[in-house]
PDB file of C-alpha atoms in Angstrom:
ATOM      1  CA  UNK A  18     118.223  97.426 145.066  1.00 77.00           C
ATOM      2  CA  UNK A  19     114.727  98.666 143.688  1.00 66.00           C
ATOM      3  CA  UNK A  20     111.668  99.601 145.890  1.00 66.00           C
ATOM      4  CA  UNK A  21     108.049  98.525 146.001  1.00 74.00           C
ATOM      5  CA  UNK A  22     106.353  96.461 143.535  1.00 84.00           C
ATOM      6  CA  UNK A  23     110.033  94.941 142.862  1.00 83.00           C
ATOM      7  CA  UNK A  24     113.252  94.804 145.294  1.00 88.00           C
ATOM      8  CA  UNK A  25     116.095  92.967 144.859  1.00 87.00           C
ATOM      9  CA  UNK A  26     119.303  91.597 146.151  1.00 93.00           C
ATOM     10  CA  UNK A  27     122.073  91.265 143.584  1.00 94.00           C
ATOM     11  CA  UNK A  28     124.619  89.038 144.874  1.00 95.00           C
ATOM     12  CA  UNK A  29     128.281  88.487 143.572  1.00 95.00           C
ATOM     13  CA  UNK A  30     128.856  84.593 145.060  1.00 95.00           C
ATOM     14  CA  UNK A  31     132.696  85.466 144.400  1.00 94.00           C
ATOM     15  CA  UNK A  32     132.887  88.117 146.866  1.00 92.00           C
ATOM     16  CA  UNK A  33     132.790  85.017 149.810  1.00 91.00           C
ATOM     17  CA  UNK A  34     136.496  84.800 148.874  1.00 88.00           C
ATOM     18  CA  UNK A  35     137.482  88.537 147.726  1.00 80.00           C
ATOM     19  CA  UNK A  36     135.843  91.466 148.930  1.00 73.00           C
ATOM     20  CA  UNK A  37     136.986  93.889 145.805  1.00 75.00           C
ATOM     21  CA  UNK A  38     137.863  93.406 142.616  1.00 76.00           C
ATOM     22  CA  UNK A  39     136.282  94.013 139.208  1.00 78.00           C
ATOM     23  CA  UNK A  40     134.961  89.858 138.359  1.00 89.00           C
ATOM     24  CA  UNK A  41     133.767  88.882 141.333  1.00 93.00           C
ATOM     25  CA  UNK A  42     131.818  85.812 140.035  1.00 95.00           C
ATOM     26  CA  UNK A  43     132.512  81.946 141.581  1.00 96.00           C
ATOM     27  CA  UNK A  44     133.808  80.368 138.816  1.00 96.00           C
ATOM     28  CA  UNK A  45     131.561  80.289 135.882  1.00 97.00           C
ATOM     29  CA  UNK A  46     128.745  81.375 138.506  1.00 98.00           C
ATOM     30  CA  UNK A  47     128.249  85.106 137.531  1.00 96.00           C
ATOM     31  CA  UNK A  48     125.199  86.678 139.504  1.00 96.00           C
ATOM     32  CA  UNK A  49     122.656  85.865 141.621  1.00 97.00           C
ATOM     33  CA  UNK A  50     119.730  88.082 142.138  1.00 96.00           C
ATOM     34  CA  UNK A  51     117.468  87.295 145.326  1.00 96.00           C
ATOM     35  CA  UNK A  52     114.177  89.046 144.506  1.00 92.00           C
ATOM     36  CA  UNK A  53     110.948  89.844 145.727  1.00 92.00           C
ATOM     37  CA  UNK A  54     108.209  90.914 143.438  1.00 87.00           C
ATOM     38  CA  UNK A  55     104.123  92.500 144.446  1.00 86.00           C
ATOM     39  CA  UNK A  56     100.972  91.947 142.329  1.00 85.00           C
ATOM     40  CA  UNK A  57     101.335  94.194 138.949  1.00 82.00           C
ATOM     41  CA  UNK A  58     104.946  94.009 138.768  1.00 85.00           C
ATOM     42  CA  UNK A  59     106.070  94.314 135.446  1.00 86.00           C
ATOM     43  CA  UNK A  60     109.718  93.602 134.095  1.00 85.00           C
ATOM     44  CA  UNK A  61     109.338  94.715 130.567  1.00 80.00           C
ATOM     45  CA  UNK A  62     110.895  92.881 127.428  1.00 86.00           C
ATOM     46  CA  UNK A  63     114.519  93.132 127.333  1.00 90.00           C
ATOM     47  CA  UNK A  64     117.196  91.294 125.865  1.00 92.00           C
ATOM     48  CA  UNK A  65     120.023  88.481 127.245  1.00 92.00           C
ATOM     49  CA  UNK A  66     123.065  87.502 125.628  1.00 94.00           C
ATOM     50  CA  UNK A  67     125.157  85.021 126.591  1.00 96.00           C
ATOM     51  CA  UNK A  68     123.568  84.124 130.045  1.00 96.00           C
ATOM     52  CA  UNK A  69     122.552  80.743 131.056  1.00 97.00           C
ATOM     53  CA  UNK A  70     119.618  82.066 133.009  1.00 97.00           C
ATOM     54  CA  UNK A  71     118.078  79.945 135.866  1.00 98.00           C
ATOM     55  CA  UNK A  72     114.787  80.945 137.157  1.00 96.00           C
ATOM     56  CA  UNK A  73     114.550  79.387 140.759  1.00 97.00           C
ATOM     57  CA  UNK A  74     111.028  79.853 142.704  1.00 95.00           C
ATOM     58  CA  UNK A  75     110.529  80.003 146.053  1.00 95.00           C
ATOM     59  CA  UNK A  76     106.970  81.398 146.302  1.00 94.00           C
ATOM     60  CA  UNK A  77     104.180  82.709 143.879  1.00 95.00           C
ATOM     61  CA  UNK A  78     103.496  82.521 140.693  1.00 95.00           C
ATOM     62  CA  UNK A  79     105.291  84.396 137.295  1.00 93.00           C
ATOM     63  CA  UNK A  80     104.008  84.946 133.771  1.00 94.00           C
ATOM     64  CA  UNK A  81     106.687  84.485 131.228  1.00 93.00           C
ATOM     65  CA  UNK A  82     106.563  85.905 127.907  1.00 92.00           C
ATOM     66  CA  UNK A  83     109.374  85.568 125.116  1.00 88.00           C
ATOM     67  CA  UNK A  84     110.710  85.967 121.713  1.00 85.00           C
ATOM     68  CA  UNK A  85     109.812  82.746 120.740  1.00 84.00           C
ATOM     69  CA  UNK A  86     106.349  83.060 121.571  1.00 87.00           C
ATOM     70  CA  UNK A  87     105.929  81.301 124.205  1.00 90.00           C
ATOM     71  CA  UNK A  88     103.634  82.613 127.135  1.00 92.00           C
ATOM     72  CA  UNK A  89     103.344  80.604 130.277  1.00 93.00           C
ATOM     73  CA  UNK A  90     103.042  80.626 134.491  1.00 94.00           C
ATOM     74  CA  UNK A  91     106.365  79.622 136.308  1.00 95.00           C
ATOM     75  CA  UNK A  92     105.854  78.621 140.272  1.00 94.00           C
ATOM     76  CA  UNK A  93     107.879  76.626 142.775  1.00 94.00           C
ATOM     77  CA  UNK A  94     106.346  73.415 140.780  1.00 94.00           C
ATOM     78  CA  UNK A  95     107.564  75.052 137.318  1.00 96.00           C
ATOM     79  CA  UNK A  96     110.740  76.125 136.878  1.00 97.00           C
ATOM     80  CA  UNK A  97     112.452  77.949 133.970  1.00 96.00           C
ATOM     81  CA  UNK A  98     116.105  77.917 132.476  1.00 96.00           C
ATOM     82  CA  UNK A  99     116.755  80.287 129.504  1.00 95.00           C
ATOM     83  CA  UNK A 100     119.889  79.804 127.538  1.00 96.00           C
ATOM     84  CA  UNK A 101     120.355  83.407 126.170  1.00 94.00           C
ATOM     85  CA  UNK A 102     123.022  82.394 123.773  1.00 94.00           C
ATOM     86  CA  UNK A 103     123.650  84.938 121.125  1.00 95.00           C
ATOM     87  CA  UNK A 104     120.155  86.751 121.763  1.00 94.00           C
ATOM     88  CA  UNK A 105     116.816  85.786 123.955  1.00 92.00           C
ATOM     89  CA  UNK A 106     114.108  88.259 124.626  1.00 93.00           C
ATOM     90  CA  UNK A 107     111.719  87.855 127.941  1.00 91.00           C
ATOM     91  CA  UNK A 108     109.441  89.898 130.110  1.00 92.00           C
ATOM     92  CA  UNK A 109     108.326  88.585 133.334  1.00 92.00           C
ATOM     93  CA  UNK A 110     104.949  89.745 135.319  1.00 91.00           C
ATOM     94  CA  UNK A 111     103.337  89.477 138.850  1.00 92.00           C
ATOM     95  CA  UNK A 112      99.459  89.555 137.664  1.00 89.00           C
ATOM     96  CA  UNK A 113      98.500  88.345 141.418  1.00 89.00           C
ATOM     97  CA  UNK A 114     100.076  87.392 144.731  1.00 89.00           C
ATOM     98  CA  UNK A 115     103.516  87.406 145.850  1.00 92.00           C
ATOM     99  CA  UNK A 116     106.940  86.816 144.069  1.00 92.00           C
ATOM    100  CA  UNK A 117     110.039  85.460 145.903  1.00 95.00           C
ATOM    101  CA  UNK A 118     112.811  83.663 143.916  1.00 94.00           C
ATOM    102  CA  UNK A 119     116.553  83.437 142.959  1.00 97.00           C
ATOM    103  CA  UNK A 120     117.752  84.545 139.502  1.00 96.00           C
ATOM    104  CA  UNK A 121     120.467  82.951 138.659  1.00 98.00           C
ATOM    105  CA  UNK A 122     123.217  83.787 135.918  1.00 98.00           C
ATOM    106  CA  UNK A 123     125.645  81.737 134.710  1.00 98.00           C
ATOM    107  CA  UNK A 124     128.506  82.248 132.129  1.00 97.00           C
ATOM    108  CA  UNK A 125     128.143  79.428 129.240  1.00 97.00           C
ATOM    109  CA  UNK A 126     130.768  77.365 128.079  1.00 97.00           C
ATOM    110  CA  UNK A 127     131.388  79.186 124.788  1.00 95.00           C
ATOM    111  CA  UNK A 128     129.568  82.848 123.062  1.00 95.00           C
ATOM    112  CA  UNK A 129     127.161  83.181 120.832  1.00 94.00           C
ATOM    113  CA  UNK A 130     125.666  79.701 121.368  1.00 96.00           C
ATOM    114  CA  UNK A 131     121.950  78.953 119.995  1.00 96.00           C
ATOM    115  CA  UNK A 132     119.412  80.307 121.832  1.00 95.00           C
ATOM    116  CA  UNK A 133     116.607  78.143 123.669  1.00 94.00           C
ATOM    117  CA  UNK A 134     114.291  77.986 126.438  1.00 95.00           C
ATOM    118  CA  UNK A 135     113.590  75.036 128.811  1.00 96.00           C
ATOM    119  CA  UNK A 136     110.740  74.056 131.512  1.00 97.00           C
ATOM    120  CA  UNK A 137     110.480  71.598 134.200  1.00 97.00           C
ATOM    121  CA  UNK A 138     107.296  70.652 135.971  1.00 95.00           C
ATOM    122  CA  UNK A 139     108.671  69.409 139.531  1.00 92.00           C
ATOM    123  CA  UNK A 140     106.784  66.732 141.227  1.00 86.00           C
ATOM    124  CA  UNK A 141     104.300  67.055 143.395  1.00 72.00           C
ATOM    125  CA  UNK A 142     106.662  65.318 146.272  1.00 71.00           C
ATOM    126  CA  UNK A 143     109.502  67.534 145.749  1.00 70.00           C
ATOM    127  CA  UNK A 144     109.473  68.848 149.477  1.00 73.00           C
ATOM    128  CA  UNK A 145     110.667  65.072 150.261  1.00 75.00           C
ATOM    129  CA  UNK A 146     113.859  66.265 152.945  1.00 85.00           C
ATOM    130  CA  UNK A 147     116.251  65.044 149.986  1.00 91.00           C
ATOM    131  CA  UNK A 148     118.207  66.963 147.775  1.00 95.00           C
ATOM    132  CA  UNK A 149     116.757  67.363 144.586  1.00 95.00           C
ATOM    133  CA  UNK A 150     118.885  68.324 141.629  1.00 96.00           C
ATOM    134  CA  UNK A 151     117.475  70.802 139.483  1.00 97.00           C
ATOM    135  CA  UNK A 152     119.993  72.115 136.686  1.00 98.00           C
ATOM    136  CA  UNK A 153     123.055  71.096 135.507  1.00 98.00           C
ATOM    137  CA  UNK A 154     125.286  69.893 132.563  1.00 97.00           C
ATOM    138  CA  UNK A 155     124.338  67.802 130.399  1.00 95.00           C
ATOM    139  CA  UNK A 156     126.629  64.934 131.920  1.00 94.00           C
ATOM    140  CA  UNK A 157     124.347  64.935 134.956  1.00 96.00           C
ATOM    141  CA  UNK A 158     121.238  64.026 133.312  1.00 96.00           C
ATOM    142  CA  UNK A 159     119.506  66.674 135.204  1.00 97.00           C
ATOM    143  CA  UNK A 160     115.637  68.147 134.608  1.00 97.00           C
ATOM    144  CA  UNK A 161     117.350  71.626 132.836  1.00 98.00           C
ATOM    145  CA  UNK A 162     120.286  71.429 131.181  1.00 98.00           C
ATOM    146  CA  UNK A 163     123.267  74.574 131.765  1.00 98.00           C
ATOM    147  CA  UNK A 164     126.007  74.996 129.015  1.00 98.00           C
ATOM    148  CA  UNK A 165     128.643  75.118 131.589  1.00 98.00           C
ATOM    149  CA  UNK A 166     130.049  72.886 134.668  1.00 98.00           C
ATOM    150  CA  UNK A 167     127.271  74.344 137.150  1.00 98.00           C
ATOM    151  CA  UNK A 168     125.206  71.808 138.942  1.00 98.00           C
ATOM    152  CA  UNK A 169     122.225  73.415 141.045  1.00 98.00           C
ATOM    153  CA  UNK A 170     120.466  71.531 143.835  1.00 97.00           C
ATOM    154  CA  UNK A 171     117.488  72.129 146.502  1.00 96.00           C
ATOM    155  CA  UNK A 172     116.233  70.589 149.860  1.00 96.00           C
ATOM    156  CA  UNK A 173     113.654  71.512 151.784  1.00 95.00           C
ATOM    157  CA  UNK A 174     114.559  70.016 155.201  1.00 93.00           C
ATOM    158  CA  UNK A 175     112.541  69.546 158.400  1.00 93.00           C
ATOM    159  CA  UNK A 176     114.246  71.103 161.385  1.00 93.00           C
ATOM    160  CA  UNK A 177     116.489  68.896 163.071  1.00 92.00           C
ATOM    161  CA  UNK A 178     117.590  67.276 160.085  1.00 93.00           C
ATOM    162  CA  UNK A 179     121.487  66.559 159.474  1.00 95.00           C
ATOM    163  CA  UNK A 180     122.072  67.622 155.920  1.00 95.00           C
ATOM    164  CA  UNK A 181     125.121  66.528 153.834  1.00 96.00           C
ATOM    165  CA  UNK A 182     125.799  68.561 150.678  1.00 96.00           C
ATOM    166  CA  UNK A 183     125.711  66.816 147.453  1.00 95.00           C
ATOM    167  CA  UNK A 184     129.227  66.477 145.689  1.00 94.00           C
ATOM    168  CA  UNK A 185     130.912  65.714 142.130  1.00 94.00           C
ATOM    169  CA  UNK A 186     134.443  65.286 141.407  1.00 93.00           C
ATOM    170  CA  UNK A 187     136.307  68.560 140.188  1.00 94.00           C
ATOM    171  CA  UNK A 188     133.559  71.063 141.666  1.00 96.00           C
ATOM    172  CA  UNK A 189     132.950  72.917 144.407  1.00 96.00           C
ATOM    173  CA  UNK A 190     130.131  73.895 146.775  1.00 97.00           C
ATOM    174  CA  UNK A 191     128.442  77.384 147.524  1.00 97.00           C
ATOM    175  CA  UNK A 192     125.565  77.116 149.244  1.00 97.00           C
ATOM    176  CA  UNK A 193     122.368  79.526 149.918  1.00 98.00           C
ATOM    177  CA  UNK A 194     120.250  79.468 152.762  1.00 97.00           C
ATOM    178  CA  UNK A 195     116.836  80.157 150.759  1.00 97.00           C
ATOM    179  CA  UNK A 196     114.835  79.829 154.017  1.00 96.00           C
ATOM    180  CA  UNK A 197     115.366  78.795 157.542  1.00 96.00           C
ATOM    181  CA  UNK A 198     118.426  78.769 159.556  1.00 95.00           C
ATOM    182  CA  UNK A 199     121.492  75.827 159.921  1.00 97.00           C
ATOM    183  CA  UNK A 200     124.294  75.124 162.356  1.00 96.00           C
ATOM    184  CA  UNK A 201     127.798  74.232 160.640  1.00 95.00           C
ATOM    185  CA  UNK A 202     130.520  73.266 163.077  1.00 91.00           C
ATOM    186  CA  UNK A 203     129.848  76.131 165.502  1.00 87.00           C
ATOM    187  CA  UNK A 204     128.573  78.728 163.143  1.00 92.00           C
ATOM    188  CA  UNK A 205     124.788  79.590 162.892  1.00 96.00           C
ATOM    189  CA  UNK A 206     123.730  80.425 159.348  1.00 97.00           C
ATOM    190  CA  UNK A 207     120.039  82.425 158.371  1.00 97.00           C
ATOM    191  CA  UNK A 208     118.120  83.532 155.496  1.00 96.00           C
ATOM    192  CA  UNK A 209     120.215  85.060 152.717  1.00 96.00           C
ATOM    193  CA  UNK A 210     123.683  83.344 154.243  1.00 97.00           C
ATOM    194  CA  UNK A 211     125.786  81.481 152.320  1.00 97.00           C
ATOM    195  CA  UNK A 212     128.991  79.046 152.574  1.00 96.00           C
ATOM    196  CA  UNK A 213     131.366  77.097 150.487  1.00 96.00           C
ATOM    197  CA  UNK A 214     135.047  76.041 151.073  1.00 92.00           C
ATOM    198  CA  UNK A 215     137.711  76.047 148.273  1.00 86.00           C
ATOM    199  CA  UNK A 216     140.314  73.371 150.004  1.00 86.00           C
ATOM    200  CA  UNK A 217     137.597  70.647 151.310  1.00 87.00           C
ATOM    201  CA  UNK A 218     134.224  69.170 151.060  1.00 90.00           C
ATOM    202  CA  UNK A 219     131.750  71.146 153.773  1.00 93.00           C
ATOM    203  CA  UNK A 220     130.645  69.425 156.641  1.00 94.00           C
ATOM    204  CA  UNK A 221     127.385  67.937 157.863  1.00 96.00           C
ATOM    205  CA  UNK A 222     124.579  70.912 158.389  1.00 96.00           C
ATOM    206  CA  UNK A 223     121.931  70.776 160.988  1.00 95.00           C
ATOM    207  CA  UNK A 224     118.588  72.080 160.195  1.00 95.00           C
ATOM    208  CA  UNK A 225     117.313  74.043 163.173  1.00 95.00           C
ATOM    209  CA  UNK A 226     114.128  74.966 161.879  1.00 93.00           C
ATOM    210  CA  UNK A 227     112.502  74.137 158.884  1.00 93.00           C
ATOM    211  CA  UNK A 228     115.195  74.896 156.184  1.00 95.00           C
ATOM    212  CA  UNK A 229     115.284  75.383 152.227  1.00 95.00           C
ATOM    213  CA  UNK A 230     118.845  74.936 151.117  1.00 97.00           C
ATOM    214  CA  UNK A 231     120.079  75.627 147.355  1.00 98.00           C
ATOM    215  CA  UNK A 232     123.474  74.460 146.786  1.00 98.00           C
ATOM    216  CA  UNK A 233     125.750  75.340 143.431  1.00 98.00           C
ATOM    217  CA  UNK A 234     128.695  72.844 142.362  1.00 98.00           C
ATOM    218  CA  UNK A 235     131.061  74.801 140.047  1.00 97.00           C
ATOM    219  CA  UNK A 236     134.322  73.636 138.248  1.00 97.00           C
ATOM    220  CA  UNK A 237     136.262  76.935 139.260  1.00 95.00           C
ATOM    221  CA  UNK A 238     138.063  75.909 136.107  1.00 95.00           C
ATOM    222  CA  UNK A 239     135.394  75.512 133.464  1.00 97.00           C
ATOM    223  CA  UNK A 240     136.442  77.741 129.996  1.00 97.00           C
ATOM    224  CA  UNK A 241     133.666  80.276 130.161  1.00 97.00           C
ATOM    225  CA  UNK A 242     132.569  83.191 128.026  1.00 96.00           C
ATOM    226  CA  UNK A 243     132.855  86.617 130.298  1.00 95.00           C
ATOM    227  CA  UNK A 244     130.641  88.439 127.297  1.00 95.00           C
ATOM    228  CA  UNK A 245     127.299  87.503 129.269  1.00 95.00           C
ATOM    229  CA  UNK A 246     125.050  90.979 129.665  1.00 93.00           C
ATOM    230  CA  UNK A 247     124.504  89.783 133.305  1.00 92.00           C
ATOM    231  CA  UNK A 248     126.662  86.874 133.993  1.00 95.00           C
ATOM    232  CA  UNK A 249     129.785  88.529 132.859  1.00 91.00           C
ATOM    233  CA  UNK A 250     131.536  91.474 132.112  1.00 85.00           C
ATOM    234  CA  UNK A 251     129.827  92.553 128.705  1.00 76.00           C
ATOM    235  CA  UNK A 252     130.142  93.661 124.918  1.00 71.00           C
ATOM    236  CA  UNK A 253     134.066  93.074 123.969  1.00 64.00           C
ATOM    237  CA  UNK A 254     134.723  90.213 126.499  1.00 66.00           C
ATOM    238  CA  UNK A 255     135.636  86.931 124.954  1.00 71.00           C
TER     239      UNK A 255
END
């Protein structure tokens, strides 16, 4: 979607087990947007409601601004989760460089919960060919906390690497190929791919270059508000 200064791809992770229908979110996992944004790209102030927004960099740097005044530079060592709640304001700019990332949406637990914004300054070792868990609920203990039974996790893999994919009871994995390409069983996997299994846990991945992996664990399950402007279905959904 889009053009120059700012492209996108919107991705409905549900669709990797239905091809139609009118929710096609993965669980509580509503939307992912894979996007690419050029120097003086603006995304102007707009409002979120009820999305658990994860801001996950791959390259460049962002300038956040918000309703709660706070102004600051996200990058692949600063990442961002918004939790919309019953009303969050943001605009996002390019002022220099390159923008790739993944915008991810995710339907909270309940509507109309308190709004609030979260930041997490990675460490410098982060590219350490581990997984590194990123977001999740509050259970997990992770950096960013999400309202809702969605665990998100990155590894950034040298090639030749066998790669297991990280696992907790009562979810399951979808996993995006950020960068790089992976053998599973006898399939080859590339940038923008992704896999997940409803019945059983994946199986080992092979890196066969150098590989960025970003897995989701979702309790297909989870209660879940479907009012979320982006995660969900809208105004007059419970």
């Amino acid at each position: 979607m889009g053009r120059d200064p700012f492209k996108l791809r919107m991705i409905r992770p549900g669709r990797i087990f239905q091809k139609k229908g009118v929710d096609l979110a993965f669980g509580p996992l509503g939307r992912i947007d894979h996007a690419f944004l050029d120097t003086g790209t603006v995304v102007g102030m707009h409002e979120h409601r009820n999305d658990e927004i994860f801001s996950y960099m791959w390259h460049g740097t962002m300038v956040h601004e918000d309703s709660s005044n706070i102004k600051t530079a996200n990058s692949p060592m600063k990442l961002m989760m918004m939790n919309a709640g019953s009303s969050f304001f943001h605009q996002e700019s390019v002022p220099s460089g390159q923008v790739e990332m993944l915008q991810i949406f995710i339907r909270p637990e309940k509507k109309d919960l308190n709004p609030a914004i979260q930041f997490y300054d990675r460490p410098v070792s982060f590219a350490n060919g581990e997984w590194n868990l990123l977001a999740g609920p509050q259970e997990l203990n992770a950096p960013l906390t999400i309202r809702q039974r969605v665990a998100v996790y990155d590894i950034h893999a040298k090639a030749g690497r066998e790669i297991n994919i990280p696992s907790v009871p009562g979810m399951t994995a979808w996993v995006y190929v950020m960068d790089g390409n992976v053998t599973v069983d006898e399939a080859e996997l590339f940038k923008g791919d992704a896999i997940s299994d409803s019945k059983a846990a994946l199986p080992t991945f092979r890196s066969t270059n150098d590989t960025t992996l970003v897995a989701f664990l979702v309790d297909m399950d989870a209660p879940a508000t479907l009012s979320g402007w982006f995660s969900g279905l809208g105004e007059g959904y419970e």
